[in-house]
Coordinates of C-alpha atoms and ligand atoms in Angstrom, one line a residue:
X1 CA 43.3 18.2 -70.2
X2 CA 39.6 19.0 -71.3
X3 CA 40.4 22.7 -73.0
X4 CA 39.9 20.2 -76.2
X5 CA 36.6 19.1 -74.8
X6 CA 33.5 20.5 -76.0
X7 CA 31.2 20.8 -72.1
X8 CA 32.3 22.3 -69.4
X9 CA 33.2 20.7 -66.8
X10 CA 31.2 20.6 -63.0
X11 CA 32.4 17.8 -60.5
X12 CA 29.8 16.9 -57.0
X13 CA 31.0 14.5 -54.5
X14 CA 30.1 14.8 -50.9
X15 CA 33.1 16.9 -50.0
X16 CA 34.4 19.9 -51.0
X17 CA 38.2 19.4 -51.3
X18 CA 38.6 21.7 -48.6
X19 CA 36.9 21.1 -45.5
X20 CA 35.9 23.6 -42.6
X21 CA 36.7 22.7 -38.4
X22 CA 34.2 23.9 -35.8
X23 CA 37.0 26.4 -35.1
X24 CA 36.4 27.9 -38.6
X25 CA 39.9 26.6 -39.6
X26 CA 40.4 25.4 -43.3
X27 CA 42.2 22.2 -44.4
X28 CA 42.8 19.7 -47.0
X29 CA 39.8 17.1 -46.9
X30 CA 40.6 13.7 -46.0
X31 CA 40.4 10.5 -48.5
X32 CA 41.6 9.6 -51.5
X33 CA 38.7 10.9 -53.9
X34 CA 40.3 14.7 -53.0
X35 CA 43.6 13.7 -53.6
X36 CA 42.4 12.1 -57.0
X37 CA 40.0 14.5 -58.3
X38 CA 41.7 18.0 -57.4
X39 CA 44.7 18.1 -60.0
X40 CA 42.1 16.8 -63.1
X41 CA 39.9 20.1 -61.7
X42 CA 42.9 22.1 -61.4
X43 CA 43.8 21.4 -65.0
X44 CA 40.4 21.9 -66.5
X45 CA 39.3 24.9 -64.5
X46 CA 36.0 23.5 -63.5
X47 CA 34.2 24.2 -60.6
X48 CA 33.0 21.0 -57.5
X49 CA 29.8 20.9 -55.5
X50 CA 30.2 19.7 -52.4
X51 CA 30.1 20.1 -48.6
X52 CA 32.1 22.5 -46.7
X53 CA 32.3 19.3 -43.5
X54 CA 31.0 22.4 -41.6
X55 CA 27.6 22.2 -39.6
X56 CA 24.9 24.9 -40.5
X57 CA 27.7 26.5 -43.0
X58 CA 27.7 29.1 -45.6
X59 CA 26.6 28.5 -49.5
X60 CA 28.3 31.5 -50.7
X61 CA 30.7 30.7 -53.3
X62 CA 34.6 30.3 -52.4
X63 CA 37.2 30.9 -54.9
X64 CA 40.2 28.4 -54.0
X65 CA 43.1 28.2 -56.1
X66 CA 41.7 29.1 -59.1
X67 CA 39.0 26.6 -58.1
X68 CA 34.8 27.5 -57.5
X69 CA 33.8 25.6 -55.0
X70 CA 29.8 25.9 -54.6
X71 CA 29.1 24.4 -51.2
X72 CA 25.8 22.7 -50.3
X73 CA 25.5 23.4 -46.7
X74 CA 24.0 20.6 -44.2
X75 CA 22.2 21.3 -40.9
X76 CA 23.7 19.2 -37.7
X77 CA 20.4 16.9 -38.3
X78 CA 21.7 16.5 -42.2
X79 CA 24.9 15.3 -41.0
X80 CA 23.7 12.8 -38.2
X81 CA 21.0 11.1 -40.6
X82 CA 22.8 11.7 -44.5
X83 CA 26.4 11.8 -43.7
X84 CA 27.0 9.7 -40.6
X85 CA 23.9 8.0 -40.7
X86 CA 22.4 6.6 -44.4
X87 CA 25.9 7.1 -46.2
X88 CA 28.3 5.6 -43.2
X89 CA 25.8 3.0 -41.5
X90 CA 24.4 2.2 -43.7
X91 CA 25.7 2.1 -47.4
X92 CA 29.5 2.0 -46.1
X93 CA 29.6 -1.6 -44.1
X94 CA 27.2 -3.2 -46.7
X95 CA 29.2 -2.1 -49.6
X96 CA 32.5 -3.4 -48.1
X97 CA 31.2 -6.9 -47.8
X98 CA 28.6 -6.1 -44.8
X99 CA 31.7 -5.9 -42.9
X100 CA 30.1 -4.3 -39.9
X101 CA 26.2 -5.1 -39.2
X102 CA 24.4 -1.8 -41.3
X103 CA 21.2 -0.1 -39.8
X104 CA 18.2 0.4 -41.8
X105 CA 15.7 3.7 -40.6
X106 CA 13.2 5.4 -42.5
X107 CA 14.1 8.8 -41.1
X108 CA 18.1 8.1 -42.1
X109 CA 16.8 7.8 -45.9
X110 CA 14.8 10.2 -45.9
X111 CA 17.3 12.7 -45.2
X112 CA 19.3 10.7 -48.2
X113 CA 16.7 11.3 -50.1
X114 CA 16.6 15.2 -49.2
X115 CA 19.7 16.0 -49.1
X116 CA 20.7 14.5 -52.9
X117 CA 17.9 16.7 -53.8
X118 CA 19.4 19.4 -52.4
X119 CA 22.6 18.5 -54.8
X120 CA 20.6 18.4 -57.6
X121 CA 19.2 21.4 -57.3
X122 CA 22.8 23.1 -56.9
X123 CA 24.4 21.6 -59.5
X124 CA 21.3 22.4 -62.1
X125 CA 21.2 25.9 -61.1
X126 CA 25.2 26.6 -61.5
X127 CA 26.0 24.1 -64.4
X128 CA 26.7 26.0 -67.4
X129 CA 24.4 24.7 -70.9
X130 CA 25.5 21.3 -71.9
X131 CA 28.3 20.9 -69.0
X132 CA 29.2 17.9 -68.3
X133 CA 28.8 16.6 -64.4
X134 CA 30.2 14.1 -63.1
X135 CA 29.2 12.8 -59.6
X136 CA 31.3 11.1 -57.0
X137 CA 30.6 8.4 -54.9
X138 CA 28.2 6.9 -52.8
X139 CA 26.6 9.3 -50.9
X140 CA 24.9 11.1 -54.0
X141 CA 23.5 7.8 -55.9
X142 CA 20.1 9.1 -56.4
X143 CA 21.5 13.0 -58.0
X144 CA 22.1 11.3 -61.3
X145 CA 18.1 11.0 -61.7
X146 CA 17.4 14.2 -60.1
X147 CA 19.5 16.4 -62.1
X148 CA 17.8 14.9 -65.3
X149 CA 14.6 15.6 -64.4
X150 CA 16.1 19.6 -64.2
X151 CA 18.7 19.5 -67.2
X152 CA 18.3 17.7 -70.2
X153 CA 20.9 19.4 -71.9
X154 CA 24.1 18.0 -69.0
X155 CA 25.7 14.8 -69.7
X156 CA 25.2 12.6 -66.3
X157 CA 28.5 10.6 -64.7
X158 CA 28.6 9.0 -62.2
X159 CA 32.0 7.5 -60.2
X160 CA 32.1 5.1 -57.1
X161 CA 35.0 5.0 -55.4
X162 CA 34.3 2.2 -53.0
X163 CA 33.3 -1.3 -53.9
X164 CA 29.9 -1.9 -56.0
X165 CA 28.5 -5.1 -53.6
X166 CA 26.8 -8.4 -54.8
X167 CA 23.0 -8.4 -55.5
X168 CA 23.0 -10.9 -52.2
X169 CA 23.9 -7.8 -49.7
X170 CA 22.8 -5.1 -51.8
X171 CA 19.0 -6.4 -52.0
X172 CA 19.3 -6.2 -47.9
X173 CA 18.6 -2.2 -48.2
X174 CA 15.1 -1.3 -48.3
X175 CA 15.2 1.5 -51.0
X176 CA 16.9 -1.0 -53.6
X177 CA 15.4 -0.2 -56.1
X178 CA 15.2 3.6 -55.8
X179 CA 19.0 3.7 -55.4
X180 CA 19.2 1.4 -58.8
X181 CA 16.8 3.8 -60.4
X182 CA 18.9 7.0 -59.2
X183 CA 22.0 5.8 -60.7
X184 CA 19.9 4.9 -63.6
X185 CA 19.2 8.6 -64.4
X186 CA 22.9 8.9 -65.5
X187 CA 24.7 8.3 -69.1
X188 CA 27.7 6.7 -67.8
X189 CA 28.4 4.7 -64.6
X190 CA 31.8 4.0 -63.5
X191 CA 33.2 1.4 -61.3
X192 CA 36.6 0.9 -60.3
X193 CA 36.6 -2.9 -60.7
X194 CA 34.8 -5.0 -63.5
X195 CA 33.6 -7.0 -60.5
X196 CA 31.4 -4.0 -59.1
X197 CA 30.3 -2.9 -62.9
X198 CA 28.8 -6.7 -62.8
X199 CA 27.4 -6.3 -59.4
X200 CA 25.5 -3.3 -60.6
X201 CA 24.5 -4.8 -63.5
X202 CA 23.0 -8.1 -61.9
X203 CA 21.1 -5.8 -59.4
X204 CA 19.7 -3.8 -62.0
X205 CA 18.3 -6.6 -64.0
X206 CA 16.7 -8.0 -60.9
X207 CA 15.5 -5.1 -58.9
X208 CA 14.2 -3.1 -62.2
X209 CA 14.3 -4.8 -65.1
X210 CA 16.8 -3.2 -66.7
X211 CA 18.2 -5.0 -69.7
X212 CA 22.1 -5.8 -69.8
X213 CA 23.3 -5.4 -73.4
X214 CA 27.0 -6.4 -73.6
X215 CA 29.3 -6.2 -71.1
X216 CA 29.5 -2.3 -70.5
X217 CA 25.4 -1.5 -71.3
X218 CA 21.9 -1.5 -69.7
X219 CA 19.0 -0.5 -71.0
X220 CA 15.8 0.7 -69.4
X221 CA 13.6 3.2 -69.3
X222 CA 14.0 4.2 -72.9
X223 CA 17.7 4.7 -72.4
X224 CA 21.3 3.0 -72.4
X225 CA 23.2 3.8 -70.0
X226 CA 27.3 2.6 -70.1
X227 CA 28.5 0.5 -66.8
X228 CA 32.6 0.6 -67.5
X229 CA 35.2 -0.2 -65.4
X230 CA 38.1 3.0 -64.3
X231 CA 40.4 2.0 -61.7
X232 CA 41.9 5.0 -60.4
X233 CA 45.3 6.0 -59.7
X234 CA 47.4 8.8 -58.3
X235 CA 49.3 11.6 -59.7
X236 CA 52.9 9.7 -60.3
X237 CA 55.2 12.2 -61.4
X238 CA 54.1 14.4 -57.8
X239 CA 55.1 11.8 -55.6
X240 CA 58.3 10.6 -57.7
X241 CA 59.2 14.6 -57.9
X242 CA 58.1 15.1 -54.0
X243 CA 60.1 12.1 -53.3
X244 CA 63.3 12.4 -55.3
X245 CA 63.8 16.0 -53.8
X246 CA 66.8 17.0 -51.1
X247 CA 64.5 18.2 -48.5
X248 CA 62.7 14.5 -48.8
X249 CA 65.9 12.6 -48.6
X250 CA 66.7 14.5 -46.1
X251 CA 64.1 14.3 -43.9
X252 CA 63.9 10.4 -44.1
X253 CA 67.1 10.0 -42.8
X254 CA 65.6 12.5 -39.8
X255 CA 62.7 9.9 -39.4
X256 CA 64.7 7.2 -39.7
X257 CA 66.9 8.1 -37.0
X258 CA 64.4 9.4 -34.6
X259 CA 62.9 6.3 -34.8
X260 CA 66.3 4.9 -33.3
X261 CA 67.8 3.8 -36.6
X262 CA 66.5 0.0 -36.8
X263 CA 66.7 -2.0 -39.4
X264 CA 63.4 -2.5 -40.8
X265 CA 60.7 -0.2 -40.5
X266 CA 57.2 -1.4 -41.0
X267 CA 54.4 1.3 -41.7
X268 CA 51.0 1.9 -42.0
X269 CA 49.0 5.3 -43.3
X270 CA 45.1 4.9 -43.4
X271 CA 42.4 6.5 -42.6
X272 CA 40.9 5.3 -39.4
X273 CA 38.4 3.1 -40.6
X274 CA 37.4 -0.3 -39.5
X275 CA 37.5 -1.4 -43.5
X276 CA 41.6 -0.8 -43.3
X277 CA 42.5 -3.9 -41.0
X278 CA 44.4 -1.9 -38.4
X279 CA 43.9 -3.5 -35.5
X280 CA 44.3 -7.1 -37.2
X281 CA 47.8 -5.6 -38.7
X282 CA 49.1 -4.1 -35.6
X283 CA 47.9 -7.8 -33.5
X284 CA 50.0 -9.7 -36.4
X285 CA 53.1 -7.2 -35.6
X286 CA 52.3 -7.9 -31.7
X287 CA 52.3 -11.2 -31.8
X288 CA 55.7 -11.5 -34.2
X289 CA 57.2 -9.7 -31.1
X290 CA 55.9 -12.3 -29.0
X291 CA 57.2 -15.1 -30.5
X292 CA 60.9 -13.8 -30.9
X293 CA 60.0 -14.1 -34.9
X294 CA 60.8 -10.2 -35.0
X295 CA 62.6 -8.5 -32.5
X296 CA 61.8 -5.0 -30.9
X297 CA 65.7 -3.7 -31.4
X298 CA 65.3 -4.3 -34.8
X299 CA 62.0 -4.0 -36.3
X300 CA 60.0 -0.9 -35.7
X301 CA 55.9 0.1 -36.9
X302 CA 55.0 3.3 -37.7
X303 CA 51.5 3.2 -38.1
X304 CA 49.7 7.0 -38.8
X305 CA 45.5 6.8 -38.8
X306 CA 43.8 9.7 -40.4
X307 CA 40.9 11.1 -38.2
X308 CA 37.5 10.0 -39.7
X309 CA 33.9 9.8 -38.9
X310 CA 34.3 10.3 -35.4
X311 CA 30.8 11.0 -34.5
X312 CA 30.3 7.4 -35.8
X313 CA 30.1 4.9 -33.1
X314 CA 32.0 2.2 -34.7
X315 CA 34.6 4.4 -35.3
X316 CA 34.9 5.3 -31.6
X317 CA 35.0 1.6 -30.9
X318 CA 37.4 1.0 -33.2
X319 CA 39.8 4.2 -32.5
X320 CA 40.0 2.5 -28.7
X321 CA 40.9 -0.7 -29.7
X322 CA 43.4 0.2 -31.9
X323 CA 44.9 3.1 -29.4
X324 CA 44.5 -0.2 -26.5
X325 CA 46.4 -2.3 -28.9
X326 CA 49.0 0.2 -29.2
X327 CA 49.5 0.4 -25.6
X328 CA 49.3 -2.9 -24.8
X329 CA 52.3 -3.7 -27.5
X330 CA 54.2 -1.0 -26.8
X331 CA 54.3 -1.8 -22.7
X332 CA 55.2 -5.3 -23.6
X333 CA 58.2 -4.6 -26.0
X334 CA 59.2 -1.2 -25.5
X335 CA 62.6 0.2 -24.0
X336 CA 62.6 3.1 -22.5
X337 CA 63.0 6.2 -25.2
X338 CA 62.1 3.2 -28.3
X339 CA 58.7 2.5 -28.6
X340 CA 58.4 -0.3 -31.0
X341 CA 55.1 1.2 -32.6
X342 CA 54.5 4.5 -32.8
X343 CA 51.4 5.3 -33.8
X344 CA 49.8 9.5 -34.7
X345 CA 46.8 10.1 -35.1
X346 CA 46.3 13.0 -37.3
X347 CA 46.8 13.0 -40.7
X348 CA 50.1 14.3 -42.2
X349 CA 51.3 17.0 -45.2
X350 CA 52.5 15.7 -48.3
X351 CA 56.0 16.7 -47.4
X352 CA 55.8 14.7 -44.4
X353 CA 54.3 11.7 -46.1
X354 CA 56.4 11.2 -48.7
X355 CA 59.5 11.0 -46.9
X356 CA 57.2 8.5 -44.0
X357 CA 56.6 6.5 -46.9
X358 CA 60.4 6.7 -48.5
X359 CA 62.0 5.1 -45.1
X360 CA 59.2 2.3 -44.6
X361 CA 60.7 -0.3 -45.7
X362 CA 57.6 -2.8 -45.3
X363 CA 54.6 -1.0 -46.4
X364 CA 51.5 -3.1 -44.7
X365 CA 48.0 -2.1 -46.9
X366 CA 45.8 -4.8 -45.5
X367 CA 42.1 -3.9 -45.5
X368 CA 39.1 -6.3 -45.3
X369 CA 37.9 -4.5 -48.4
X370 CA 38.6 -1.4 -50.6
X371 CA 37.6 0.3 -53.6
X372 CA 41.1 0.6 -55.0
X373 CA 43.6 1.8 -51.9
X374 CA 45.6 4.9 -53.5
X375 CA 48.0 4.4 -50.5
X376 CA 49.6 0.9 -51.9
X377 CA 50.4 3.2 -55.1
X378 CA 52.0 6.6 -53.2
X379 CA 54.2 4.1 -51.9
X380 CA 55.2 2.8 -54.6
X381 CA 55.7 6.4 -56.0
X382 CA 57.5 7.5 -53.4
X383 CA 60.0 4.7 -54.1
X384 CA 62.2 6.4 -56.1
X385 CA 65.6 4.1 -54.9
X386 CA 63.2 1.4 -56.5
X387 CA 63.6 -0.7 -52.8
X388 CA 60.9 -1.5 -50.2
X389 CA 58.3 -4.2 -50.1
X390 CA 54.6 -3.5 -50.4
X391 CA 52.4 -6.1 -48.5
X392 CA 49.0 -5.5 -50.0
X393 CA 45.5 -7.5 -49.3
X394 CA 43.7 -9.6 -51.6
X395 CA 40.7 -7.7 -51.2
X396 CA 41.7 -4.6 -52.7
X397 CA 41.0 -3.0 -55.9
X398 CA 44.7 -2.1 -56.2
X399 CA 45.5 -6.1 -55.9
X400 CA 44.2 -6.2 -59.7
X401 CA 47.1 -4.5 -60.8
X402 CA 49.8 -4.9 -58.3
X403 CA 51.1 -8.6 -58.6
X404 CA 54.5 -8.2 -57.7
X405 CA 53.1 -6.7 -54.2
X406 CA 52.9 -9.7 -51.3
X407 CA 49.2 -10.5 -51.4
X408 CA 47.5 -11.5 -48.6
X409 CA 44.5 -12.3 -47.2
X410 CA 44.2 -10.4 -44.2
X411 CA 41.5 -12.7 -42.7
X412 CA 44.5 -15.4 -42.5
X413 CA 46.0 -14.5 -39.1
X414 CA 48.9 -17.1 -39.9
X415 CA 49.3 -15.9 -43.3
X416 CA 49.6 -12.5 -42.6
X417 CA 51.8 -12.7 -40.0
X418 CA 54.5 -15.4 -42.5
X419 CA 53.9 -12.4 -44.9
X420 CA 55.0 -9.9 -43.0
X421 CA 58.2 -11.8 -41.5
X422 CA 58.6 -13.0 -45.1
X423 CA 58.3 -8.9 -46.3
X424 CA 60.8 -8.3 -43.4
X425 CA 63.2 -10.6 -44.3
X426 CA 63.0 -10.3 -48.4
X427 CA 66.9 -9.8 -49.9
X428 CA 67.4 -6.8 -52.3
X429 CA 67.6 -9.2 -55.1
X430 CA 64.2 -9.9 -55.1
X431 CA 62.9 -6.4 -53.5
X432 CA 64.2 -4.8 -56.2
X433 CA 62.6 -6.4 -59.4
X434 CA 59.6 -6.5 -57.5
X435 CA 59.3 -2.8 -57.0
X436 CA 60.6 -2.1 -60.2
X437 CA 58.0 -3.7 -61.9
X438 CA 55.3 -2.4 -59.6
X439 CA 56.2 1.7 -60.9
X440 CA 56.6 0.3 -64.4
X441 CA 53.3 -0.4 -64.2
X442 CA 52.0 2.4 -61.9
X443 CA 53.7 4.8 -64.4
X444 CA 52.0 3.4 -67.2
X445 CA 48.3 4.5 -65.5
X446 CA 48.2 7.6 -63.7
X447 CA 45.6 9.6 -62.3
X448 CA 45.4 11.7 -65.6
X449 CA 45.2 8.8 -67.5
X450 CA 42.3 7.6 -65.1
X451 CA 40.6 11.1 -65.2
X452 CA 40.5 11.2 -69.0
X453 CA 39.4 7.5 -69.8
X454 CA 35.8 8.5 -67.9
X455 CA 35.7 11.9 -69.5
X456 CA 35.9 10.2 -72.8
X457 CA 33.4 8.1 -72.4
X458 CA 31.1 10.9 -70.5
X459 CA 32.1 13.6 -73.4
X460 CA 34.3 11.8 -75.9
X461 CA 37.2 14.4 -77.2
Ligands
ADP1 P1 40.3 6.2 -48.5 O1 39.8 7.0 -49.7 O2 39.4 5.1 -48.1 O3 40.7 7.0 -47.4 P2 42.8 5.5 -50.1 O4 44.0 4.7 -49.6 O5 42.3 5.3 -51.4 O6 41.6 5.3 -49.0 O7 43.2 7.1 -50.0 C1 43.6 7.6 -48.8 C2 44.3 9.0 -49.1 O8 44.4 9.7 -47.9 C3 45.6 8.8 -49.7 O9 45.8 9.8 -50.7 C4 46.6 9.1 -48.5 O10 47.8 9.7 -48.8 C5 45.7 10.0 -47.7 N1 46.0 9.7 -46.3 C6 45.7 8.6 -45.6 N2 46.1 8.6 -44.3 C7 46.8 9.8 -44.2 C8 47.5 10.5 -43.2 N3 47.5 10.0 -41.9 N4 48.0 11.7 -43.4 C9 47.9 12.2 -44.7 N5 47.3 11.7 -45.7 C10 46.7 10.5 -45.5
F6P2 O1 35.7 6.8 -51.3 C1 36.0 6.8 -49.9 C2 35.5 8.0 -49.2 O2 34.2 8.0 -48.8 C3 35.7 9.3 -50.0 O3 34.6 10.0 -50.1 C4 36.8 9.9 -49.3 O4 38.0 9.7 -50.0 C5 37.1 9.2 -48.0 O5 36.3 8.1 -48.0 C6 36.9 10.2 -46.8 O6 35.7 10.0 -46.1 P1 34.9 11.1 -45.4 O7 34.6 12.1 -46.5 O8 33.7 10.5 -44.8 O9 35.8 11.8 -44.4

């Protein structure tokens, strides 16, 4: 992709794309900024800063895959104030519409503060002369101003994969205007709605005086600096090859008879997050059993939560009400040897996803608020027999591009639970066009195609 591009290439985002257990075990990491960003590195034979996952880890260099990874270790006192504190209670709730109340401590940003310096200083002291670097995400929005002061000569992205929020909640944090004047230090921010370029924008003018010139331009400080909009997407022709294989086929006609062989299966993959809507989903699915408008010999859920931020307390609350909700459904309709939702809790290989995602026939992507949701597209992917119906909320970034989905506002108890039944009960003749149209589109955009509209602007070709 960039061997006809003139810097080389370094990508930093929080996480390596391997992470490390406590019992020294490697594994994929979790999320969708991995599964994005690893075949654009793959391709371009660049190298990623990032963090092992590991407590008190190693900074030796690890050769994966053809892959440098540099990692940028983190004490346990890193990870309780950077990661689980400033990045995820903090920045995450008030950047998903202050979904969860966010808590504000001196000590939490200062170890923001020290441990983005800590980035800087890896990435200056690896990058090669004039690469260009391009940052991920909001844990590492003051690097871009701290790498400049070390390397003039590196070109400065930066990406955010989760929403950008409205000057209203974003003024709420305390070091507003440092975070504005960290992103500031970079040449090109990118946003995967227009909405969140905007947001940054108008929080910029306010909080520093920067000047908006144009849609896609600030000024300040003696610089411009580009604000574009990239939604991301997924590798396509993976999941359609994944999917369209023998072994795939195969093994959704295993699931789909484990599972007792009903007639619709509805299923939900996410990471266990309270941003995903869960626990509203599985309530809508409960209560359709309930009132006879589904029925438990019929209708099945599948719903399979990634493990996430467990050292987080809100995710511990909301990992027991969703496992309670599960119970609670499952000992009302159940027969013995069927549950009518079965839910993991792990997260699952590719090879097992793609067939998960081939036999759901109702896909359910209902979170309060997301960046973009890659999820909504690997389903579609995966739908290589061109059937299934994706019910996708309104306040996701994928919702921009996926019209033919069922939209829904998952704040609507009474509209999500008429989407569903209506999902549930859709005829072929409609399901068809509908999912046709969705991968006509997808097909057109791919993660490629994603990777190298921000490189252009960050390089040009
Ligand atoms: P986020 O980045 O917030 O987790 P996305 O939907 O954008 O949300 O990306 C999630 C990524 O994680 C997708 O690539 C999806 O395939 C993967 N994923 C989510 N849940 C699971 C799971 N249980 N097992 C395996 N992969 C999962
Ligand atoms: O953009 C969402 C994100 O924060 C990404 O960094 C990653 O895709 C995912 O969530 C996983 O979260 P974590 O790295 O905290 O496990």
């Amino acid at each position: 992709m960039t061997s006809k591009r003139s810097r080389p290439l370094v990508i930093a985002a929080n996480r390596l794309p391997v992470t490390r257990a406590d019992d020294g075990c490697w594994s994929a990491s979790p999320g969708g900024l991995v599964r994005a960003l690893l075949p654009t590195v793959r391709e371009t034979g660049g190298c990623w800063v990032g963090w092992t996952g590991e407590r008190n880890g190693e900074s030796d260099v690890i050769h994966d895959e053809g892959i440098d990874l540099h990692p940028v270790p983190l004490s346990d006192r890193d990870v309780d104030l950077y990661y689980e504190g400033f990045s995820n209670d903090t920045l995450w709730p008030l950047y998903h519409d202050a979904i969860r109340e966010s808590g504000y401590h001196q000590e939490e940003w200062e170890a923001y503060v020290e441990v983005n310096r800590r980035f800087a200083l890896r990435i200056a002291d690896i990058a090669p002369p004039d690469a260009a670097v391009w940052l991920h995400d909001y844990h590492l929005q003051l690097v871009p101003s701290m790498l400049r002061e070390q390397r003039e000569d590196v070109r400065i992205g930066w990406f955010n994969h989760i929403p950008f929020p409205p000057l209203e909640l974003f003024q709420r944090i305390p070091w507003r205007s440092e975070i504005i004047r960290g992103l500031l230090g970079a040449d090109v921010l990118g946003f995967q709605r227009r909405l969140g370029a905007r947001n940054f924008a108008a929080s910029a003018a306010r909080l520093v005086g920067a000047t908006e010139i144009g849609d896609d331009l600030v000024f300040h400080d003696g610089r411009n600096v580009i604000v574009g909009t990239f939604p991301i997407s997924i590798d396509v022709a993976e999941f359609e090859l994944l999917a369209s294989g023998r072994a795939a086929r195969q093994r959704t006609a295993q699931i789909r008879s484990r599972l007792g062989d009903p007639e619709v299966i509805l299923l939900g993959v996410d990471r266990l997050d309270y941003t995903k809507g869960i626990g509203q989903r599985l309530r809508a699915f409960g209560q359709l059993l309930d009132s006879g408008r589904l029925d438990p010999e019929r209708h099945v859920m599948v719903q399979v939560a990634t493990p996430t931020r467990e050292g987080v307390e809100q995710y511990q609350d909301e990992r027991r009400e969703i496992e309670q909700l599960v119970g609670e459904i499952n000992g009302r309709h159940s027969r013995l040897g069927f549950p009518v939702v079965h839910y993991l809790y792990r997260s699952l290989p590719l090879d097992e996803l793609i067939p998960l995602y081939r036999a759901g026939d109702v896909m359910l992507v209902t979170p309060f608020r997301d960046g973009m949701n890659l999820v909504a597209k690997e389903y579609v992917a995966a739908h290589v027999d061109h059937d299934g119906v994706l019910v996708l909320s309104e306040f996701t970034g994928a919702a921009d591009e996926m019209d033919e989905a069922l939209l829904v506002n998952p704040h609507d108890e009474q509209s999500l639970r008429d989407t569903i039944v209506r999902a549930v009960e859709m005829h072929r003749h409609e399901r068809r066009p509908r999912m046709e149209a969705l991968r006509a589109r997808l097909g057109q955009r791919t993660v490629n195609d994603w990777a190298n509209s921000f490189l252009d602007v960050l390089i040009g070709t």
